[in-house]
Amino acid sequence: MIFSVVTCIFCKIGTGEIPAHKVYEDDSALAFLDIKPHAGGHTVVIPKKHGETVFDLSQDDVQKLMLSVTKTMQRIQYVLNPDGFNVGWNHNTAGGQVVPHLHIHIFPRYLNDNGGSMHSIITNPGNESVENIAKRFQKK
Ligand code: 5GP
Ligand code: ZN
């Protein structure tokens, strides 16, 4: 079932109950302009199957979603011709997620637009060394 959660604002955009400016659509995903853009052409891509995070999607659905993200970027490239992109998603509250329906942000970037890179999202490496963290991966 698609766009199945009646209280979800992104499901409501999917059904047309809440209007949005469509950028791209295919069988499994819908892309539309963010209502409070952080860049010209800031777009969000949502899977048509409701899931709160990427962990709630099947492997097949994730693969399809990534293809839809790429197609959306190509559409933005064709229409707006940006100089670059930042693409990613906020995962859970700690990651800045507000809307609990997985959505991938696409930020078109322009030379000298005063924005930062992905690295500017977080600059708090914590107290544990890279070597210690690597060991934890080896143990589990
Ligand atoms: P999050 O912080 O959950 O990753 O981002 C949610 C995004 O959805 C925000 O950038 C916000 O501006 C956008 N958004 C929230 N409600 C609406 C809406 O009703 N319509 C559109 N087009 N975007 C929305
Ligand atoms: Zn939803």
mmCIF file of C-alpha atoms and ligand atoms in Angstrom:
data_model
loop_
_atom_site.group_PDB
_atom_site.id
_atom_site.type_symbol
_atom_site.label_atom_id
_atom_site.label_comp_id
_atom_site.label_asym_id
_atom_site.label_seq_id
_atom_site.Cartn_x
_atom_site.Cartn_y
_atom_site.Cartn_z
ATOM 1 C CA MET A 1 0.000 0.000 0.000
ATOM 2 C CA ILE A 2 1.345 3.470 -0.823
ATOM 3 C CA PHE A 3 1.006 6.720 1.138
ATOM 4 C CA SER A 4 -0.778 4.765 3.848
ATOM 5 C CA VAL A 5 -0.416 6.846 7.012
ATOM 6 C CA VAL A 6 -3.330 9.275 7.307
ATOM 7 C CA THR A 7 -1.606 11.565 9.813
ATOM 8 C CA CYS A 8 1.687 11.804 7.878
ATOM 9 C CA ILE A 9 2.177 15.124 6.058
ATOM 10 C CA PHE A 10 4.355 13.564 3.384
ATOM 11 C CA CYS A 11 1.783 10.803 2.765
ATOM 12 C CA LYS A 12 -0.766 13.627 2.443
ATOM 13 C CA ILE A 13 1.419 15.340 -0.150
ATOM 14 C CA GLY A 14 1.602 12.008 -1.952
ATOM 15 C CA THR A 15 -2.170 11.666 -2.128
ATOM 16 C CA GLY A 16 -2.592 15.338 -3.112
ATOM 17 C CA GLU A 17 -4.375 16.250 0.122
ATOM 18 C CA ILE A 18 -1.580 18.767 0.764
ATOM 19 C CA PRO A 19 -0.381 20.550 -2.388
ATOM 20 C CA ALA A 20 3.284 20.611 -3.382
ATOM 21 C CA HIS A 21 5.339 21.589 -6.413
ATOM 22 C CA LYS A 22 6.338 18.350 -8.120
ATOM 23 C CA VAL A 23 9.870 18.045 -9.491
ATOM 24 C CA TYR A 24 9.928 14.353 -10.427
ATOM 25 C CA GLU A 25 7.769 11.243 -9.996
ATOM 26 C CA ASP A 26 7.995 7.563 -10.821
ATOM 27 C CA ASP A 27 6.304 4.370 -9.586
ATOM 28 C CA SER A 28 8.111 4.316 -6.256
ATOM 29 C CA ALA A 29 9.005 7.921 -5.402
ATOM 30 C CA LEU A 30 7.857 11.517 -5.538
ATOM 31 C CA ALA A 31 10.101 14.607 -5.461
ATOM 32 C CA PHE A 32 8.827 18.093 -4.640
ATOM 33 C CA LEU A 33 10.171 21.516 -3.699
ATOM 34 C CA ASP A 34 10.810 22.044 0.008
ATOM 35 C CA ILE A 35 8.410 24.604 1.488
ATOM 36 C CA LYS A 36 11.262 26.341 3.364
ATOM 37 C CA PRO A 37 14.150 26.083 0.936
ATOM 38 C CA HIS A 38 17.764 26.287 2.115
ATOM 39 C CA ALA A 39 18.969 26.610 -1.469
ATOM 40 C CA GLY A 40 17.355 27.572 -4.746
ATOM 41 C CA GLY A 41 15.553 24.434 -5.912
ATOM 42 C CA HIS A 42 15.886 22.605 -2.560
ATOM 43 C CA THR A 43 13.969 19.392 -3.211
ATOM 44 C CA VAL A 44 12.906 16.428 -1.106
ATOM 45 C CA VAL A 45 12.457 12.938 -2.492
ATOM 46 C CA ILE A 46 10.088 10.579 -0.665
ATOM 47 C CA PRO A 47 9.386 6.887 -1.171
ATOM 48 C CA LYS A 48 5.722 6.188 -1.908
ATOM 49 C CA LYS A 49 5.774 3.458 0.732
ATOM 50 C CA HIS A 50 5.666 5.067 4.164
ATOM 51 C CA GLY A 51 8.685 4.339 6.344
ATOM 52 C CA GLU A 52 10.177 6.479 9.060
ATOM 53 C CA THR A 53 13.808 5.819 8.215
ATOM 54 C CA VAL A 54 15.817 3.964 5.613
ATOM 55 C CA PHE A 55 15.957 1.006 8.038
ATOM 56 C CA ASP A 56 12.209 0.525 7.547
ATOM 57 C CA LEU A 57 12.549 -0.023 3.799
ATOM 58 C CA SER A 58 13.348 -3.277 2.004
ATOM 59 C CA GLN A 59 16.614 -3.559 0.098
ATOM 60 C CA ASP A 60 14.664 -3.425 -3.158
ATOM 61 C CA ASP A 61 12.866 -0.233 -2.096
ATOM 62 C CA VAL A 62 16.136 1.424 -1.067
ATOM 63 C CA GLN A 63 17.681 0.603 -4.439
ATOM 64 C CA LYS A 64 14.689 2.062 -6.264
ATOM 65 C CA LEU A 65 14.774 5.173 -4.083
ATOM 66 C CA MET A 66 18.426 5.833 -4.830
ATOM 67 C CA LEU A 67 17.678 5.596 -8.544
ATOM 68 C CA SER A 68 14.797 8.064 -8.086
ATOM 69 C CA VAL A 69 17.145 10.451 -6.254
ATOM 70 C CA THR A 70 19.585 10.312 -9.159
ATOM 71 C CA LYS A 71 16.793 10.904 -11.685
ATOM 72 C CA THR A 72 15.587 13.874 -9.622
ATOM 73 C CA MET A 73 19.114 15.317 -9.607
ATOM 74 C CA GLN A 74 19.274 14.915 -13.379
ATOM 75 C CA ARG A 75 15.964 16.742 -13.714
ATOM 76 C CA ILE A 76 17.222 19.584 -11.486
ATOM 77 C CA GLN A 77 20.479 19.714 -13.442
ATOM 78 C CA TYR A 78 18.519 20.035 -16.683
ATOM 79 C CA VAL A 79 16.121 22.718 -15.424
ATOM 80 C CA LEU A 80 18.220 24.801 -13.002
ATOM 81 C CA ASN A 81 21.763 23.916 -14.107
ATOM 82 C CA PRO A 82 23.402 24.204 -10.662
ATOM 83 C CA ASP A 83 27.177 23.950 -10.253
ATOM 84 C CA GLY A 84 26.924 21.095 -7.748
ATOM 85 C CA PHE A 85 24.755 19.342 -5.155
ATOM 86 C CA ASN A 86 24.648 18.185 -1.579
ATOM 87 C CA VAL A 87 22.415 15.166 -1.105
ATOM 88 C CA GLY A 88 21.508 13.382 2.100
ATOM 89 C CA TRP A 89 18.959 12.773 4.780
ATOM 90 C CA ASN A 90 18.419 13.486 8.434
ATOM 91 C CA HIS A 91 18.013 10.185 10.281
ATOM 92 C CA ASN A 92 16.136 10.284 13.607
ATOM 93 C CA THR A 93 15.853 13.252 15.944
ATOM 94 C CA ALA A 94 19.594 13.263 16.711
ATOM 95 C CA GLY A 95 20.236 13.611 12.999
ATOM 96 C CA GLY A 96 17.782 16.500 12.680
ATOM 97 C CA GLN A 97 14.805 14.577 11.280
ATOM 98 C CA VAL A 98 11.511 16.361 11.883
ATOM 99 C CA VAL A 99 9.097 14.703 9.465
ATOM 100 C CA PRO A 100 8.854 10.959 10.265
ATOM 101 C CA HIS A 101 8.579 9.815 6.633
ATOM 102 C CA LEU A 102 11.975 9.126 5.056
ATOM 103 C CA HIS A 103 12.985 11.935 2.699
ATOM 104 C CA ILE A 104 16.195 12.678 0.896
ATOM 105 C CA HIS A 105 17.178 16.338 0.701
ATOM 106 C CA ILE A 106 18.698 17.581 -2.535
ATOM 107 C CA PHE A 107 20.425 20.953 -2.223
ATOM 108 C CA PRO A 108 21.457 22.412 -5.572
ATOM 109 C CA ARG A 109 24.701 24.315 -5.074
ATOM 110 C CA TYR A 110 26.094 27.307 -6.853
ATOM 111 C CA LEU A 111 29.679 28.573 -6.853
ATOM 112 C CA ASN A 112 30.107 31.235 -4.159
ATOM 113 C CA ASP A 113 26.658 30.561 -2.633
ATOM 114 C CA ASN A 114 28.235 30.784 0.857
ATOM 115 C CA GLY A 115 27.101 27.293 1.836
ATOM 116 C CA GLY A 116 29.311 24.658 3.458
ATOM 117 C CA SER A 117 30.016 21.039 2.713
ATOM 118 C CA MET A 118 28.570 17.964 4.464
ATOM 119 C CA HIS A 119 31.450 18.338 6.928
ATOM 120 C CA SER A 120 29.922 21.538 8.307
ATOM 121 C CA ILE A 121 26.875 19.651 9.660
ATOM 122 C CA ILE A 122 28.833 18.350 12.660
ATOM 123 C CA THR A 123 32.291 19.188 13.984
ATOM 124 C CA ASN A 124 32.274 17.240 17.268
ATOM 125 C CA PRO A 125 34.430 14.102 16.909
ATOM 126 C CA GLY A 126 33.996 13.078 20.568
ATOM 127 C CA ASN A 127 36.754 11.810 22.862
ATOM 128 C CA GLU A 128 37.330 8.325 21.459
ATOM 129 C CA SER A 129 40.253 7.860 19.073
ATOM 130 C CA VAL A 130 39.788 6.618 15.515
ATOM 131 C CA GLU A 131 41.857 3.542 16.471
ATOM 132 C CA ASN A 132 39.535 2.681 19.389
ATOM 133 C CA ILE A 133 36.483 3.022 17.222
ATOM 134 C CA ALA A 134 38.112 0.816 14.594
ATOM 135 C CA LYS A 135 38.722 -1.848 17.289
ATOM 136 C CA ARG A 136 35.040 -1.847 18.210
ATOM 137 C CA PHE A 137 34.206 -2.659 14.592
ATOM 138 C CA GLN A 138 36.709 -5.514 14.620
ATOM 139 C CA LYS A 139 35.244 -7.010 17.838
ATOM 140 C CA LYS A 140 31.565 -7.142 16.833
HETATM 141 P P1 5GP B 1 13.676 17.113 8.096
HETATM 142 O O1 5GP B 1 14.239 18.050 9.119
HETATM 143 O O2 5GP B 1 12.598 16.216 8.651
HETATM 144 O O3 5GP B 1 14.768 16.337 7.397
HETATM 145 O O4 5GP B 1 13.082 18.037 6.980
HETATM 146 C C1 5GP B 1 11.732 18.143 6.697
HETATM 147 C C2 5GP B 1 11.625 19.113 5.545
HETATM 148 O O5 5GP B 1 10.302 19.090 5.062
HETATM 149 C C3 5GP B 1 11.948 20.551 5.915
HETATM 150 O O6 5GP B 1 12.994 21.040 5.086
HETATM 151 C C4 5GP B 1 10.631 21.282 5.697
HETATM 152 O O7 5GP B 1 10.805 22.586 5.212
HETATM 153 C C5 5GP B 1 9.919 20.383 4.717
HETATM 154 N N1 5GP B 1 8.465 20.436 4.841
HETATM 155 C C6 5GP B 1 7.747 20.297 5.988
HETATM 156 N N2 5GP B 1 6.433 20.377 5.732
HETATM 157 C C7 5GP B 1 6.311 20.566 4.386
HETATM 158 C C8 5GP B 1 5.184 20.745 3.530
HETATM 159 O O8 5GP B 1 4.032 20.717 3.942
HETATM 160 N N3 5GP B 1 5.451 20.911 2.210
HETATM 161 C C9 5GP B 1 6.742 20.929 1.711
HETATM 162 N N4 5GP B 1 6.875 21.103 0.386
HETATM 163 N N5 5GP B 1 7.821 20.765 2.494
HETATM 164 C C10 5GP B 1 7.606 20.597 3.824
HETATM 165 ZN ZN ZN B 2 4.132 8.979 5.328
#
